[in-house]
Amino acid sequence: MDEPLDKLDLRLLLELQKDGRLTNNELGERIALSPSQCSRRRTRLEAEGYIRSYRAHLDREKLGLDMLVVISVTLATHNRDNARRFSQLINGLPEVLEAYALTGEMDYHLKVATRGLADLSKFVNDVLLPHESVQHVKTSIVLDTLKTFEGYPVMMPGSRHGDSAR
């Protein structure tokens, strides 16, 4: 069974979420713990699944993926097999950065990155629309990004909005 998280665990998670390359020495300096304590806590948090992986955050535009699009999809039929076929389709498409099943008018929202309008057109017209599971697609090109995902809010249980582990 997982140990409950204390304030030091939350501070460690907050710092690692900002920079997963921190050594235990650097982490210890930031949260006022010994490197060996940081190592033990980090290992436990990894084993318990709080830390799922470490990744490099790449620059989408430097990679030539200068078009970011939100695509809303309605399925042709609403049954488990059709949803599974659609899920298999999008999980095999590297252009799809994130995908969400929704309640409401649309069934799915996809966050997609392409190299421009021509690639977006091919993606929608040659990949999504012809697929047997898809009935309707609506695209919205992102004009400006106001905020990107920089990590989850790390707070003590019962904390108020804006209170962090610091």
Rosetta silent file (secondary structure, phi, psi, omega in degrees, C-alpha in Angstrom):
SEQUENCE: MDEPLDKLDLRLLLELQKDGRLTNNELGERIALSPSQCSRRRTRLEAEGYIRSYRAHLDREKLGLDMLVVISVTLATHNRDNARRFSQLINGLPEVLEAYALTGEMDYHLKVATRGLADLSKFVNDVLLPHESVQHVKTSIVLDTLKTFEGYPVMMPGSRHGDSAR
SCORE:     score description
SCORE:     0.000 S_00000001
   1 L     0.000  141.468 -178.919    0.000    0.000    0.000 S_00000001
   2 L   -68.688  140.036  172.810    1.236    3.491   -0.836 S_00000001
   3 L   -73.073  146.554  174.476    2.492    5.678    1.975 S_00000001
   4 L   -64.829  146.671  178.926    0.620    8.978    2.309 S_00000001
   5 L   -78.973  135.333  173.731    2.490   11.905    0.774 S_00000001
   6 L  -104.923 -179.920 -176.017    3.925   14.454    3.168 S_00000001
   7 H   -61.043  -36.431  178.398    4.992   18.017    2.441 S_00000001
   8 H   -67.382  -39.315  175.371    8.571   16.952    1.599 S_00000001
   9 H   -59.618  -45.340 -178.709    7.297   14.368   -0.906 S_00000001
  10 H   -65.088  -39.939  177.609    5.153   17.037   -2.538 S_00000001
  11 H   -65.033  -39.661  177.844    8.043   19.514   -2.675 S_00000001
  12 H   -62.111  -46.386  178.421   10.245   16.813   -4.217 S_00000001
  13 H   -60.992  -41.706  179.522    7.556   16.084   -6.833 S_00000001
  14 H   -61.087  -46.487 -179.286    7.156   19.784   -7.568 S_00000001
  15 H   -66.923  -42.471  179.401   10.896   20.268   -8.121 S_00000001
  16 H   -67.761  -31.400  177.203   11.264   17.117  -10.258 S_00000001
  17 H   -66.251  -33.238  176.850    8.266   18.158  -12.330 S_00000001
  18 H   -73.359  -39.297 -177.360   10.087   21.411  -13.106 S_00000001
  19 L  -151.102   97.359 -178.364   13.388   19.646  -13.876 S_00000001
  20 L   -69.647   -7.879  179.952   13.547   15.852  -13.982 S_00000001
  21 L   -88.920   -0.374 -178.071   17.342   15.977  -14.417 S_00000001
  22 L   -59.480  134.725  173.426   17.991   17.194  -10.884 S_00000001
  23 L   -77.680  167.551  177.819   20.519   15.097   -9.007 S_00000001
  24 H   -65.495  -31.625  175.614   19.761   14.064   -5.448 S_00000001
  25 H   -63.369  -49.069 -179.675   22.337   16.632   -4.274 S_00000001
  26 H   -63.973  -41.523  179.052   20.596   19.450   -6.186 S_00000001
  27 H   -62.610  -43.175  178.838   17.195   18.253   -5.067 S_00000001
  28 H   -60.199  -40.418  177.662   18.343   18.120   -1.453 S_00000001
  29 H   -63.449  -37.576 -176.651   19.549   21.729   -1.635 S_00000001
  30 H   -74.794  -31.882 -176.008   16.191   22.872   -2.992 S_00000001
  31 H  -115.508    8.637  175.899   14.005   21.098   -0.445 S_00000001
  32 L    61.914   51.914  174.662   16.372   21.013    2.547 S_00000001
  33 L  -134.701  157.937  176.327   16.907   17.251    2.726 S_00000001
  34 L   -71.046  152.880  177.516   20.023   15.109    2.551 S_00000001
  35 H   -56.391  -37.211 -179.552   20.833   13.553   -0.837 S_00000001
  36 H   -67.640  -38.116  175.936   20.310   10.057    0.632 S_00000001
  37 H   -65.693  -40.309  177.184   16.831   11.011    1.908 S_00000001
  38 H   -61.689  -43.180  179.757   16.011   12.485   -1.514 S_00000001
  39 H   -60.770  -46.759  179.656   17.167    9.274   -3.167 S_00000001
  40 H   -61.708  -45.676 -179.091   15.011    7.098   -0.893 S_00000001
  41 H   -65.193  -43.955  179.954   11.956    9.295   -1.377 S_00000001
  42 H   -60.072  -46.201 -179.802   12.453    9.507   -5.161 S_00000001
  43 H   -60.120  -43.466  178.533   12.823    5.719   -5.411 S_00000001
  44 H   -64.156  -44.388 -179.008    9.640    5.206   -3.354 S_00000001
  45 H   -65.044  -34.150  174.759    7.681    7.760   -5.414 S_00000001
  46 H   -67.840  -47.395 -178.116    8.817    6.041   -8.621 S_00000001
  47 H   -62.585  -35.566 -179.215    7.909    2.585   -7.263 S_00000001
  48 L   -83.384   -3.757  174.923    4.468    3.786   -6.132 S_00000001
  49 L    88.150    5.492  175.749    3.796    5.298   -9.564 S_00000001
  50 L   -67.643  -37.129  175.228    3.707    8.991   -8.628 S_00000001
  51 L  -104.472  112.574 -174.968    6.627    9.527  -11.012 S_00000001
  52 L   -89.826  -32.982 -179.151    5.773    7.715  -14.222 S_00000001
  53 L  -169.952  173.511  173.900    8.742    8.684  -16.411 S_00000001
  54 L  -124.493  134.015 -177.054   11.360   11.295  -17.240 S_00000001
  55 L  -141.098  158.688  170.506   11.311   13.016  -20.632 S_00000001
  56 L   -88.360  137.621  177.678   12.877   15.824  -22.598 S_00000001
  57 L   -92.284  107.461 -175.366   10.441   18.626  -23.484 S_00000001
  58 L   -87.353  154.766  177.951   11.028   19.268  -27.209 S_00000001
  59 L   -88.250  109.637 -177.044   10.302   22.491  -29.076 S_00000001
  60 L   -56.897  -44.620 -176.853    7.447   21.721  -31.476 S_00000001
  61 L   -69.705  -37.213  177.053    8.139   24.676  -33.784 S_00000001
  62 L   -64.956  -24.786  176.715   11.883   23.968  -34.056 S_00000001
  63 L   -82.522    0.763  178.536   10.880   20.474  -35.196 S_00000001
  64 L    86.672    6.540  179.516    8.884   22.104  -38.018 S_00000001
  65 L   -94.585   72.962 -171.094    5.501   21.344  -36.481 S_00000001
  66 L   -88.258   -2.614  177.500    4.296   24.924  -36.668 S_00000001
  67 E  -112.964  122.161  176.381    0.554   24.220  -36.882 S_00000001
  68 E  -111.067  131.486 -172.340   -1.301   23.221  -33.745 S_00000001
  69 E  -135.865  141.652  170.197   -4.917   22.170  -34.217 S_00000001
  70 E  -105.040  123.336 -178.053   -7.790   21.056  -32.014 S_00000001
  71 E  -116.172  125.820  176.328   -9.959   18.571  -33.874 S_00000001
  72 E   -98.233  134.792 -175.912  -13.406   17.576  -32.657 S_00000001
  73 E  -127.019  135.124  170.685  -14.636   14.175  -33.817 S_00000001
  74 E  -111.638  132.468  179.964  -18.081   12.605  -33.795 S_00000001
  75 E   -76.894  153.539  178.861  -18.237    8.849  -34.239 S_00000001
  76 L   -67.653  -43.457  175.835  -20.402    7.227  -36.904 S_00000001
  77 L  -135.183  153.723 -177.324  -21.977    4.874  -34.370 S_00000001
  78 L  -107.645   83.030  173.896  -21.805    4.801  -30.609 S_00000001
  79 L  -142.056  167.049 -174.097  -20.816    1.320  -29.626 S_00000001
  80 H   -61.643  -41.033 -178.646  -17.810   -0.268  -27.968 S_00000001
  81 H   -64.784  -41.718  179.787  -16.338   -1.750  -31.179 S_00000001
  82 H   -66.751  -41.354  177.090  -16.458    1.563  -33.027 S_00000001
  83 H   -62.403  -38.954  178.575  -14.860    3.399  -30.098 S_00000001
  84 H   -65.287  -42.457  178.661  -12.128    0.711  -29.999 S_00000001
  85 H   -62.295  -42.104  178.932  -11.467    1.102  -33.756 S_00000001
  86 H   -65.118  -43.062  178.311  -11.198    4.870  -33.359 S_00000001
  87 H   -59.857  -43.047  177.807   -8.871    4.491  -30.370 S_00000001
  88 H   -62.577  -40.626  178.578   -6.633    2.130  -32.368 S_00000001
  89 H   -59.420  -55.839 -173.022   -6.541    4.626  -35.230 S_00000001
  90 H   -69.988  -29.374  177.862   -5.481    7.634  -33.159 S_00000001
  91 H   -69.567  -15.631  176.654   -2.998    5.685  -31.041 S_00000001
  92 L   -98.210    6.897 -176.746   -1.126    4.882  -34.243 S_00000001
  93 L  -110.057  110.465 -178.521   -0.929    8.508  -35.434 S_00000001
  94 L   -65.146  -21.531  178.539    2.155   10.449  -34.293 S_00000001
  95 L   -66.417  -26.306 -178.327    0.485   13.759  -35.232 S_00000001
  96 E   -81.049  111.016 -178.288   -2.012   13.246  -32.404 S_00000001
  97 E   -82.626  -39.486 -179.728   -0.396   14.679  -29.285 S_00000001
  98 E  -148.189  151.068  177.818   -3.362   14.163  -26.960 S_00000001
  99 E  -144.606  136.030 -176.911   -6.833   12.689  -27.310 S_00000001
 100 E  -129.952  131.148  169.214   -9.810   12.952  -24.980 S_00000001
 101 E   -83.497  136.670 -171.425  -13.142   11.132  -24.941 S_00000001
 102 L  -124.824  161.577  163.751  -15.825   13.639  -23.984 S_00000001
 103 L   -93.592  164.721  175.578  -19.362   14.034  -22.816 S_00000001
 104 L   100.875 -156.746 -171.758  -21.533   16.463  -24.736 S_00000001
 105 L   -64.531  -45.083 -179.026  -21.924   17.277  -28.406 S_00000001
 106 L   -99.428  151.762 -178.291  -18.600   15.908  -29.705 S_00000001
 107 L   -86.217  -33.985 -176.331  -17.240   12.478  -28.848 S_00000001
 108 E  -142.839  149.000  165.951  -13.506   13.277  -28.928 S_00000001
 109 E  -119.713  132.348  177.851  -11.115   16.208  -28.973 S_00000001
 110 E  -115.557  138.406  171.102   -7.699   15.671  -30.494 S_00000001
 111 E  -103.418  118.742 -169.989   -4.696   17.939  -30.101 S_00000001
 112 E  -126.673  140.078  175.190   -2.744   17.584  -33.342 S_00000001
 113 E  -117.688  130.243  177.133    0.553   19.049  -34.610 S_00000001
 114 E  -133.251  169.953 -179.522    1.323   19.272  -38.336 S_00000001
 115 L   -83.473    3.106  177.960    3.893   20.912  -40.571 S_00000001
 116 L   151.444 -173.925 -175.051    1.320   23.251  -42.091 S_00000001
 117 H   -64.214  -39.340 -179.751   -2.047   23.525  -43.787 S_00000001
 118 H   -63.192  -43.325  177.754   -1.292   20.964  -46.521 S_00000001
 119 H   -66.915  -37.393  176.686   -0.348   18.324  -43.936 S_00000001
 120 H   -62.394  -45.266  179.626   -3.426   19.187  -41.880 S_00000001
 121 H   -59.805  -44.527  177.956   -5.624   18.780  -44.966 S_00000001
 122 H   -62.887  -41.461 -179.073   -4.068   15.358  -45.732 S_00000001
 123 H   -61.548  -47.366 -178.112   -4.492   14.295  -42.105 S_00000001
 124 H   -71.032  -50.550 -172.176   -8.178   15.221  -42.020 S_00000001
 125 H   -79.863  -28.233 -176.810   -9.156   14.197  -45.562 S_00000001
 126 H  -103.788  -17.131 -176.868   -6.964   11.119  -46.046 S_00000001
 127 H  -114.562  -58.066 -174.635   -6.784    9.708  -42.513 S_00000001
 128 H   -73.131  -57.694 -173.063   -9.655   10.796  -40.268 S_00000001
 129 L   -61.303  -38.947  179.867  -12.648   11.260  -42.573 S_00000001
 130 L   -73.110  -12.813 -175.736  -12.272    8.027  -44.564 S_00000001
 131 L   -68.666  137.334 -175.445  -12.014    5.925  -41.405 S_00000001
 132 L   -58.558  -25.872 -176.413  -15.083    3.735  -40.828 S_00000001
 133 L   -82.953  -15.263 -170.686  -15.511    4.897  -37.228 S_00000001
 134 E   -99.306  131.913  175.169  -15.683    8.632  -38.021 S_00000001
 135 E  -102.443  -47.275 -172.066  -18.828   10.518  -38.993 S_00000001
 136 E  -141.443  141.678  178.382  -17.900   14.190  -38.559 S_00000001
 137 E  -130.825  135.803  176.856  -14.711   16.198  -38.033 S_00000001
 138 E  -129.551  123.538 -178.176  -14.417   19.856  -37.045 S_00000001
 139 E  -105.451  144.943  174.395  -11.003   21.549  -37.009 S_00000001
 140 E  -133.710  115.992 -179.892   -9.941   24.634  -35.090 S_00000001
 141 E   -80.693  131.980  179.310   -6.479   26.042  -35.784 S_00000001
 142 L   -75.917  121.617  179.146   -4.733   27.399  -32.705 S_00000001
 143 L   -86.032  -36.975 -177.379   -3.866   31.072  -33.274 S_00000001
 144 L  -154.042  143.447  178.257   -2.004   31.663  -30.020 S_00000001
 145 L  -100.679  116.540 -178.885   -1.057   29.585  -27.010 S_00000001
 146 L   -85.275  -31.763  179.048   -1.945   31.315  -23.763 S_00000001
 147 L  -157.429  136.411  174.807   -0.696   28.551  -21.485 S_00000001
 148 L  -110.962  163.351  179.778    0.939   25.189  -22.030 S_00000001
 149 L   -66.865  121.359  178.840    1.068   22.252  -19.687 S_00000001
 150 L  -120.033    5.804  179.211    3.917   22.811  -17.237 S_00000001
 151 L   132.281  161.961 -179.708    2.945   20.235  -14.651 S_00000001
 152 L   -80.660  152.486  174.099    0.180   19.257  -12.309 S_00000001
 153 L   -68.197  126.595 -178.789   -0.751   21.327   -9.268 S_00000001
 154 L  -110.288  106.973 -175.041    1.060   19.713   -6.341 S_00000001
 155 L  -137.614  156.300  173.839   -0.766   20.525   -3.109 S_00000001
 156 L   -70.134  144.842  174.962   -1.407   19.029    0.285 S_00000001
 157 L   -55.690  138.052 -179.501   -4.860   17.433    0.620 S_00000001
 158 L    84.963   -5.268  178.111   -7.316   20.023    1.895 S_00000001
 159 L   -68.043  154.836  176.707   -5.219   22.944    0.591 S_00000001
 160 L   -84.856  162.773  175.830   -6.988   25.851   -0.983 S_00000001
 161 L   -52.639  131.889  177.629   -6.642   26.854   -4.616 S_00000001
 162 L    92.322  -16.887  176.906   -3.243   28.457   -5.168 S_00000001
 163 L   -80.990  123.757  178.479   -1.602   26.847   -2.115 S_00000001
 164 L  -108.494 -177.014 -178.155    1.323   24.749   -3.277 S_00000001
 165 L   -74.670   -5.455 -177.526    3.648   22.358   -1.519 S_00000001
 166 L   -69.981    0.000    0.000    6.172   25.168   -0.983 S_00000001
